[in-house]
Amino acid sequence: MPPVTELTVGQVAARSGVAVSALHFYEARGLIRSHRTAGNQRRYGRDVLRRVAIIRIAQEVGISLAEIGAALESLPEGRTPTREDWNLLSTAWRDSLDQKISQLKKLRDGLTDCIGCGCMSIDKCPLRNKGDRLAREGTGARRLLVER
């Protein structure tokens, strides 16, 4: 029996551990692709299994679907992503993840002190934000924002 080259949506869901509805969502967002049979059923190439794995891993570490989509567009269509492809994608995401980590650390370290705009620390405002000088830098929790 020849190896299966195309998979149904149910087979992809079972093999990837992702709900059928999630696969439809990924497809609607352009993250994965299928084609339709003469009977109007979806069929996926086997490469979609690796692409779904990449999507799940990237989402797990906080990469947005927009960033994932842009990264997946850089890969050749219909070819199973390789270790080299993953290396390129993950390296490109590293700076974004480092930025998010810095932001989360700053948030964690300042969370019990002040939310950054002074509204929750009136007794500390004259010391930390005298004359509301942070307002000149913009709106929101200025002390907790990490510069980009």
mmCIF file with all atom_site columns, C-alpha atoms in Angstrom:
data_model
loop_
_atom_site.group_PDB
_atom_site.id
_atom_site.type_symbol
_atom_site.label_atom_id
_atom_site.label_alt_id
_atom_site.label_comp_id
_atom_site.label_asym_id
_atom_site.label_entity_id
_atom_site.label_seq_id
_atom_site.pdbx_PDB_ins_code
_atom_site.Cartn_x
_atom_site.Cartn_y
_atom_site.Cartn_z
_atom_site.occupancy
_atom_site.B_iso_or_equiv
_atom_site.pdbx_formal_charge
_atom_site.auth_seq_id
_atom_site.auth_comp_id
_atom_site.auth_asym_id
_atom_site.auth_atom_id
_atom_site.pdbx_PDB_model_num
ATOM 1   C CA . MET A 1 1   ? 0.000   0.000  0.000  1.00 0.00 ? 1   MET A CA 1
ATOM 2   C CA . PRO A 1 2   ? 1.542   3.374  -1.013 1.00 0.00 ? 2   PRO A CA 1
ATOM 3   C CA . PRO A 1 3   ? 2.072   6.014  1.688  1.00 0.00 ? 3   PRO A CA 1
ATOM 4   C CA . VAL A 1 4   ? -0.745  8.510  2.177  1.00 0.00 ? 4   VAL A CA 1
ATOM 5   C CA . THR A 1 5   ? 0.234   11.833 0.623  1.00 0.00 ? 5   THR A CA 1
ATOM 6   C CA . GLU A 1 6   ? -2.931  13.727 1.493  1.00 0.00 ? 6   GLU A CA 1
ATOM 7   C CA . LEU A 1 7   ? -4.796  13.889 4.767  1.00 0.00 ? 7   LEU A CA 1
ATOM 8   C CA . THR A 1 8   ? -8.373  14.701 5.666  1.00 0.00 ? 8   THR A CA 1
ATOM 9   C CA . VAL A 1 9   ? -9.089  17.406 8.217  1.00 0.00 ? 9   VAL A CA 1
ATOM 10  C CA . GLY A 1 10  ? -9.965  14.681 10.731 1.00 0.00 ? 10  GLY A CA 1
ATOM 11  C CA . GLN A 1 11  ? -6.660  12.919 10.154 1.00 0.00 ? 11  GLN A CA 1
ATOM 12  C CA . VAL A 1 12  ? -4.721  16.162 10.587 1.00 0.00 ? 12  VAL A CA 1
ATOM 13  C CA . ALA A 1 13  ? -6.648  16.898 13.779 1.00 0.00 ? 13  ALA A CA 1
ATOM 14  C CA . ALA A 1 14  ? -5.964  13.430 15.177 1.00 0.00 ? 14  ALA A CA 1
ATOM 15  C CA . ARG A 1 15  ? -2.272  13.454 14.255 1.00 0.00 ? 15  ARG A CA 1
ATOM 16  C CA . SER A 1 16  ? -1.575  17.033 15.382 1.00 0.00 ? 16  SER A CA 1
ATOM 17  C CA . GLY A 1 17  ? -3.713  17.132 18.516 1.00 0.00 ? 17  GLY A CA 1
ATOM 18  C CA . VAL A 1 18  ? -5.468  20.262 17.251 1.00 0.00 ? 18  VAL A CA 1
ATOM 19  C CA . ALA A 1 19  ? -9.244  20.545 17.010 1.00 0.00 ? 19  ALA A CA 1
ATOM 20  C CA . VAL A 1 20  ? -10.833 20.590 13.572 1.00 0.00 ? 20  VAL A CA 1
ATOM 21  C CA . SER A 1 21  ? -12.188 24.061 14.350 1.00 0.00 ? 21  SER A CA 1
ATOM 22  C CA . ALA A 1 22  ? -8.634  25.281 15.060 1.00 0.00 ? 22  ALA A CA 1
ATOM 23  C CA . LEU A 1 23  ? -7.460  23.880 11.717 1.00 0.00 ? 23  LEU A CA 1
ATOM 24  C CA . HIS A 1 24  ? -10.278 25.723 9.972  1.00 0.00 ? 24  HIS A CA 1
ATOM 25  C CA . PHE A 1 25  ? -9.276  28.888 11.859 1.00 0.00 ? 25  PHE A CA 1
ATOM 26  C CA . TYR A 1 26  ? -5.607  28.480 10.876 1.00 0.00 ? 26  TYR A CA 1
ATOM 27  C CA . GLU A 1 27  ? -6.653  27.975 7.293  1.00 0.00 ? 27  GLU A CA 1
ATOM 28  C CA . ALA A 1 28  ? -8.909  31.047 7.329  1.00 0.00 ? 28  ALA A CA 1
ATOM 29  C CA . ARG A 1 29  ? -5.937  33.069 8.658  1.00 0.00 ? 29  ARG A CA 1
ATOM 30  C CA . GLY A 1 30  ? -3.709  31.743 5.849  1.00 0.00 ? 30  GLY A CA 1
ATOM 31  C CA . LEU A 1 31  ? -1.403  29.795 8.181  1.00 0.00 ? 31  LEU A CA 1
ATOM 32  C CA . ILE A 1 32  ? -2.096  26.463 6.476  1.00 0.00 ? 32  ILE A CA 1
ATOM 33  C CA . ARG A 1 33  ? -3.575  25.527 3.130  1.00 0.00 ? 33  ARG A CA 1
ATOM 34  C CA . SER A 1 34  ? -5.757  22.791 1.773  1.00 0.00 ? 34  SER A CA 1
ATOM 35  C CA . HIS A 1 35  ? -7.397  22.024 -1.499 1.00 0.00 ? 35  HIS A CA 1
ATOM 36  C CA . ARG A 1 36  ? -10.836 20.636 -2.237 1.00 0.00 ? 36  ARG A CA 1
ATOM 37  C CA . THR A 1 37  ? -11.650 17.276 -3.762 1.00 0.00 ? 37  THR A CA 1
ATOM 38  C CA . ALA A 1 38  ? -14.284 16.818 -6.440 1.00 0.00 ? 38  ALA A CA 1
ATOM 39  C CA . GLY A 1 39  ? -16.664 16.075 -3.536 1.00 0.00 ? 39  GLY A CA 1
ATOM 40  C CA . ASN A 1 40  ? -15.732 19.436 -1.927 1.00 0.00 ? 40  ASN A CA 1
ATOM 41  C CA . GLN A 1 41  ? -13.813 17.851 0.967  1.00 0.00 ? 41  GLN A CA 1
ATOM 42  C CA . ARG A 1 42  ? -10.648 19.421 2.351  1.00 0.00 ? 42  ARG A CA 1
ATOM 43  C CA . ARG A 1 43  ? -7.356  17.648 1.770  1.00 0.00 ? 43  ARG A CA 1
ATOM 44  C CA . TYR A 1 44  ? -4.039  18.656 3.276  1.00 0.00 ? 44  TYR A CA 1
ATOM 45  C CA . GLY A 1 45  ? -0.523  17.800 2.240  1.00 0.00 ? 45  GLY A CA 1
ATOM 46  C CA . ARG A 1 46  ? 1.564   15.989 4.845  1.00 0.00 ? 46  ARG A CA 1
ATOM 47  C CA . ASP A 1 47  ? 3.682   19.130 5.312  1.00 0.00 ? 47  ASP A CA 1
ATOM 48  C CA . VAL A 1 48  ? 0.741   20.659 7.181  1.00 0.00 ? 48  VAL A CA 1
ATOM 49  C CA . LEU A 1 49  ? 1.519   18.463 10.205 1.00 0.00 ? 49  LEU A CA 1
ATOM 50  C CA . ARG A 1 50  ? 4.884   20.158 10.719 1.00 0.00 ? 50  ARG A CA 1
ATOM 51  C CA . ARG A 1 51  ? 3.385   23.572 10.018 1.00 0.00 ? 51  ARG A CA 1
ATOM 52  C CA . VAL A 1 52  ? 0.709   22.988 12.672 1.00 0.00 ? 52  VAL A CA 1
ATOM 53  C CA . ALA A 1 53  ? 3.427   21.891 15.115 1.00 0.00 ? 53  ALA A CA 1
ATOM 54  C CA . ILE A 1 54  ? 5.307   25.140 14.437 1.00 0.00 ? 54  ILE A CA 1
ATOM 55  C CA . ILE A 1 55  ? 2.127   27.164 14.957 1.00 0.00 ? 55  ILE A CA 1
ATOM 56  C CA . ARG A 1 56  ? 1.395   25.453 18.276 1.00 0.00 ? 56  ARG A CA 1
ATOM 57  C CA . ILE A 1 57  ? 4.939   25.858 19.588 1.00 0.00 ? 57  ILE A CA 1
ATOM 58  C CA . ALA A 1 58  ? 5.110   29.504 18.530 1.00 0.00 ? 58  ALA A CA 1
ATOM 59  C CA . GLN A 1 59  ? 1.750   30.272 20.122 1.00 0.00 ? 59  GLN A CA 1
ATOM 60  C CA . GLU A 1 60  ? 2.837   28.524 23.315 1.00 0.00 ? 60  GLU A CA 1
ATOM 61  C CA . VAL A 1 61  ? 5.786   30.915 23.717 1.00 0.00 ? 61  VAL A CA 1
ATOM 62  C CA . GLY A 1 62  ? 3.702   33.995 22.928 1.00 0.00 ? 62  GLY A CA 1
ATOM 63  C CA . ILE A 1 63  ? 4.312   34.626 19.234 1.00 0.00 ? 63  ILE A CA 1
ATOM 64  C CA . SER A 1 64  ? 1.268   36.292 17.655 1.00 0.00 ? 64  SER A CA 1
ATOM 65  C CA . LEU A 1 65  ? -0.595  34.658 14.801 1.00 0.00 ? 65  LEU A CA 1
ATOM 66  C CA . ALA A 1 66  ? 0.367   37.602 12.594 1.00 0.00 ? 66  ALA A CA 1
ATOM 67  C CA . GLU A 1 67  ? 4.062   36.964 13.289 1.00 0.00 ? 67  GLU A CA 1
ATOM 68  C CA . ILE A 1 68  ? 3.598   33.235 12.749 1.00 0.00 ? 68  ILE A CA 1
ATOM 69  C CA . GLY A 1 69  ? 1.830   33.852 9.449  1.00 0.00 ? 69  GLY A CA 1
ATOM 70  C CA . ALA A 1 70  ? 4.568   36.158 8.208  1.00 0.00 ? 70  ALA A CA 1
ATOM 71  C CA . ALA A 1 71  ? 7.216   33.598 9.139  1.00 0.00 ? 71  ALA A CA 1
ATOM 72  C CA . LEU A 1 72  ? 5.379   30.705 7.486  1.00 0.00 ? 72  LEU A CA 1
ATOM 73  C CA . GLU A 1 73  ? 5.034   32.731 4.278  1.00 0.00 ? 73  GLU A CA 1
ATOM 74  C CA . SER A 1 74  ? 8.810   32.661 4.020  1.00 0.00 ? 74  SER A CA 1
ATOM 75  C CA . LEU A 1 75  ? 8.766   28.866 3.693  1.00 0.00 ? 75  LEU A CA 1
ATOM 76  C CA . PRO A 1 76  ? 8.301   27.102 0.362  1.00 0.00 ? 76  PRO A CA 1
ATOM 77  C CA . GLU A 1 77  ? 4.701   25.999 -0.135 1.00 0.00 ? 77  GLU A CA 1
ATOM 78  C CA . GLY A 1 78  ? 4.072   22.263 -0.048 1.00 0.00 ? 78  GLY A CA 1
ATOM 79  C CA . ARG A 1 79  ? 7.443   21.325 1.435  1.00 0.00 ? 79  ARG A CA 1
ATOM 80  C CA . THR A 1 80  ? 7.685   19.984 4.940  1.00 0.00 ? 80  THR A CA 1
ATOM 81  C CA . PRO A 1 81  ? 9.552   22.550 7.052  1.00 0.00 ? 81  PRO A CA 1
ATOM 82  C CA . THR A 1 82  ? 13.029  21.339 7.925  1.00 0.00 ? 82  THR A CA 1
ATOM 83  C CA . ARG A 1 83  ? 15.259  21.742 10.965 1.00 0.00 ? 83  ARG A CA 1
ATOM 84  C CA . GLU A 1 84  ? 16.999  24.552 9.078  1.00 0.00 ? 84  GLU A CA 1
ATOM 85  C CA . ASP A 1 85  ? 13.635  26.263 8.487  1.00 0.00 ? 85  ASP A CA 1
ATOM 86  C CA . TRP A 1 86  ? 12.864  26.009 12.210 1.00 0.00 ? 86  TRP A CA 1
ATOM 87  C CA . ASN A 1 87  ? 16.274  27.468 13.030 1.00 0.00 ? 87  ASN A CA 1
ATOM 88  C CA . LEU A 1 88  ? 15.593  30.479 10.804 1.00 0.00 ? 88  LEU A CA 1
ATOM 89  C CA . LEU A 1 89  ? 12.096  31.009 12.209 1.00 0.00 ? 89  LEU A CA 1
ATOM 90  C CA . SER A 1 90  ? 13.075  30.651 15.855 1.00 0.00 ? 90  SER A CA 1
ATOM 91  C CA . THR A 1 91  ? 16.102  32.912 15.419 1.00 0.00 ? 91  THR A CA 1
ATOM 92  C CA . ALA A 1 92  ? 13.899  35.601 13.886 1.00 0.00 ? 92  ALA A CA 1
ATOM 93  C CA . TRP A 1 93  ? 11.512  35.369 16.860 1.00 0.00 ? 93  TRP A CA 1
ATOM 94  C CA . ARG A 1 94  ? 14.275  35.547 19.467 1.00 0.00 ? 94  ARG A CA 1
ATOM 95  C CA . ASP A 1 95  ? 14.439  39.374 19.605 1.00 0.00 ? 95  ASP A CA 1
ATOM 96  C CA . SER A 1 96  ? 10.675  39.633 19.950 1.00 0.00 ? 96  SER A CA 1
ATOM 97  C CA . LEU A 1 97  ? 10.698  37.069 22.753 1.00 0.00 ? 97  LEU A CA 1
ATOM 98  C CA . ASP A 1 98  ? 13.571  38.848 24.521 1.00 0.00 ? 98  ASP A CA 1
ATOM 99  C CA . GLN A 1 99  ? 11.542  42.085 24.392 1.00 0.00 ? 99  GLN A CA 1
ATOM 100 C CA . LYS A 1 100 ? 8.493   40.343 25.862 1.00 0.00 ? 100 LYS A CA 1
ATOM 101 C CA . ILE A 1 101 ? 10.599  38.734 28.582 1.00 0.00 ? 101 ILE A CA 1
ATOM 102 C CA . SER A 1 102 ? 12.070  42.129 29.527 1.00 0.00 ? 102 SER A CA 1
ATOM 103 C CA . GLN A 1 103 ? 8.583   43.637 29.651 1.00 0.00 ? 103 GLN A CA 1
ATOM 104 C CA . LEU A 1 104 ? 7.258   40.797 31.807 1.00 0.00 ? 104 LEU A CA 1
ATOM 105 C CA . LYS A 1 105 ? 10.209  41.017 34.213 1.00 0.00 ? 105 LYS A CA 1
ATOM 106 C CA . LYS A 1 106 ? 9.707   44.741 34.609 1.00 0.00 ? 106 LYS A CA 1
ATOM 107 C CA . LEU A 1 107 ? 5.994   44.206 35.170 1.00 0.00 ? 107 LEU A CA 1
ATOM 108 C CA . ARG A 1 108 ? 6.635   41.456 37.718 1.00 0.00 ? 108 ARG A CA 1
ATOM 109 C CA . ASP A 1 109 ? 9.203   43.497 39.621 1.00 0.00 ? 109 ASP A CA 1
ATOM 110 C CA . GLY A 1 110 ? 7.048   46.630 39.721 1.00 0.00 ? 110 GLY A CA 1
ATOM 111 C CA . LEU A 1 111 ? 3.648   45.036 40.130 1.00 0.00 ? 111 LEU A CA 1
ATOM 112 C CA . THR A 1 112 ? 3.366   45.357 43.911 1.00 0.00 ? 112 THR A CA 1
ATOM 113 C CA . ASP A 1 113 ? 4.934   48.826 43.932 1.00 0.00 ? 113 ASP A CA 1
ATOM 114 C CA . CYS A 1 114 ? 2.967   50.798 41.376 1.00 0.00 ? 114 CYS A CA 1
ATOM 115 C CA . ILE A 1 115 ? 1.205   50.255 38.087 1.00 0.00 ? 115 ILE A CA 1
ATOM 116 C CA . GLY A 1 116 ? 3.410   52.946 36.612 1.00 0.00 ? 116 GLY A CA 1
ATOM 117 C CA . CYS A 1 117 ? 1.016   55.828 36.100 1.00 0.00 ? 117 CYS A CA 1
ATOM 118 C CA . GLY A 1 118 ? 0.553   56.723 39.769 1.00 0.00 ? 118 GLY A CA 1
ATOM 119 C CA . CYS A 1 119 ? -3.156  56.087 40.105 1.00 0.00 ? 119 CYS A CA 1
ATOM 120 C CA . MET A 1 120 ? -2.584  53.149 42.451 1.00 0.00 ? 120 MET A CA 1
ATOM 121 C CA . SER A 1 121 ? 0.236   54.690 44.489 1.00 0.00 ? 121 SER A CA 1
ATOM 122 C CA . ILE A 1 122 ? -0.867  58.175 45.431 1.00 0.00 ? 122 ILE A CA 1
ATOM 123 C CA . ASP A 1 123 ? 1.326   58.104 48.544 1.00 0.00 ? 123 ASP A CA 1
ATOM 124 C CA . LYS A 1 124 ? 4.392   57.364 46.386 1.00 0.00 ? 124 LYS A CA 1
ATOM 125 C CA . CYS A 1 125 ? 3.638   59.641 43.432 1.00 0.00 ? 125 CYS A CA 1
ATOM 126 C CA . PRO A 1 126 ? 5.457   62.711 44.780 1.00 0.00 ? 126 PRO A CA 1
ATOM 127 C CA . LEU A 1 127 ? 8.585   60.592 45.119 1.00 0.00 ? 127 LEU A CA 1
ATOM 128 C CA . ARG A 1 128 ? 8.373   58.596 41.893 1.00 0.00 ? 128 ARG A CA 1
ATOM 129 C CA . ASN A 1 129 ? 6.536   60.934 39.554 1.00 0.00 ? 129 ASN A CA 1
ATOM 130 C CA . LYS A 1 130 ? 6.853   64.434 41.001 1.00 0.00 ? 130 LYS A CA 1
ATOM 131 C CA . GLY A 1 131 ? 4.797   66.934 39.052 1.00 0.00 ? 131 GLY A CA 1
ATOM 132 C CA . ASP A 1 132 ? 3.512   64.092 36.886 1.00 0.00 ? 132 ASP A CA 1
ATOM 133 C CA . ARG A 1 133 ? 6.669   64.323 34.742 1.00 0.00 ? 133 ARG A CA 1
ATOM 134 C CA . LEU A 1 134 ? 5.928   60.919 33.198 1.00 0.00 ? 134 LEU A CA 1
ATOM 135 C CA . ALA A 1 135 ? 2.872   62.400 31.492 1.00 0.00 ? 135 ALA A CA 1
ATOM 136 C CA . ARG A 1 136 ? 5.251   64.199 29.107 1.00 0.00 ? 136 ARG A CA 1
ATOM 137 C CA . GLU A 1 137 ? 6.438   60.784 27.857 1.00 0.00 ? 137 GLU A CA 1
ATOM 138 C CA . GLY A 1 138 ? 2.956   59.663 26.896 1.00 0.00 ? 138 GLY A CA 1
ATOM 139 C CA . THR A 1 139 ? -0.097  58.002 28.323 1.00 0.00 ? 139 THR A CA 1
ATOM 140 C CA . GLY A 1 140 ? -0.391  54.810 30.311 1.00 0.00 ? 140 GLY A CA 1
ATOM 141 C CA . ALA A 1 141 ? 1.927   52.977 32.661 1.00 0.00 ? 141 ALA A CA 1
ATOM 142 C CA . ARG A 1 142 ? 5.160   54.704 31.613 1.00 0.00 ? 142 ARG A CA 1
ATOM 143 C CA . ARG A 1 143 ? 7.408   53.211 34.328 1.00 0.00 ? 143 ARG A CA 1
ATOM 144 C CA . LEU A 1 144 ? 6.578   49.667 33.299 1.00 0.00 ? 144 LEU A CA 1
ATOM 145 C CA . LEU A 1 145 ? 7.082   50.076 29.551 1.00 0.00 ? 145 LEU A CA 1
ATOM 146 C CA . VAL A 1 146 ? 10.298  48.655 28.134 1.00 0.00 ? 146 VAL A CA 1
ATOM 147 C CA . GLU A 1 147 ? 11.898  50.876 25.517 1.00 0.00 ? 147 GLU A CA 1
ATOM 148 C CA . ARG A 1 148 ? 12.137  49.316 22.057 1.00 0.00 ? 148 ARG A CA 1
#
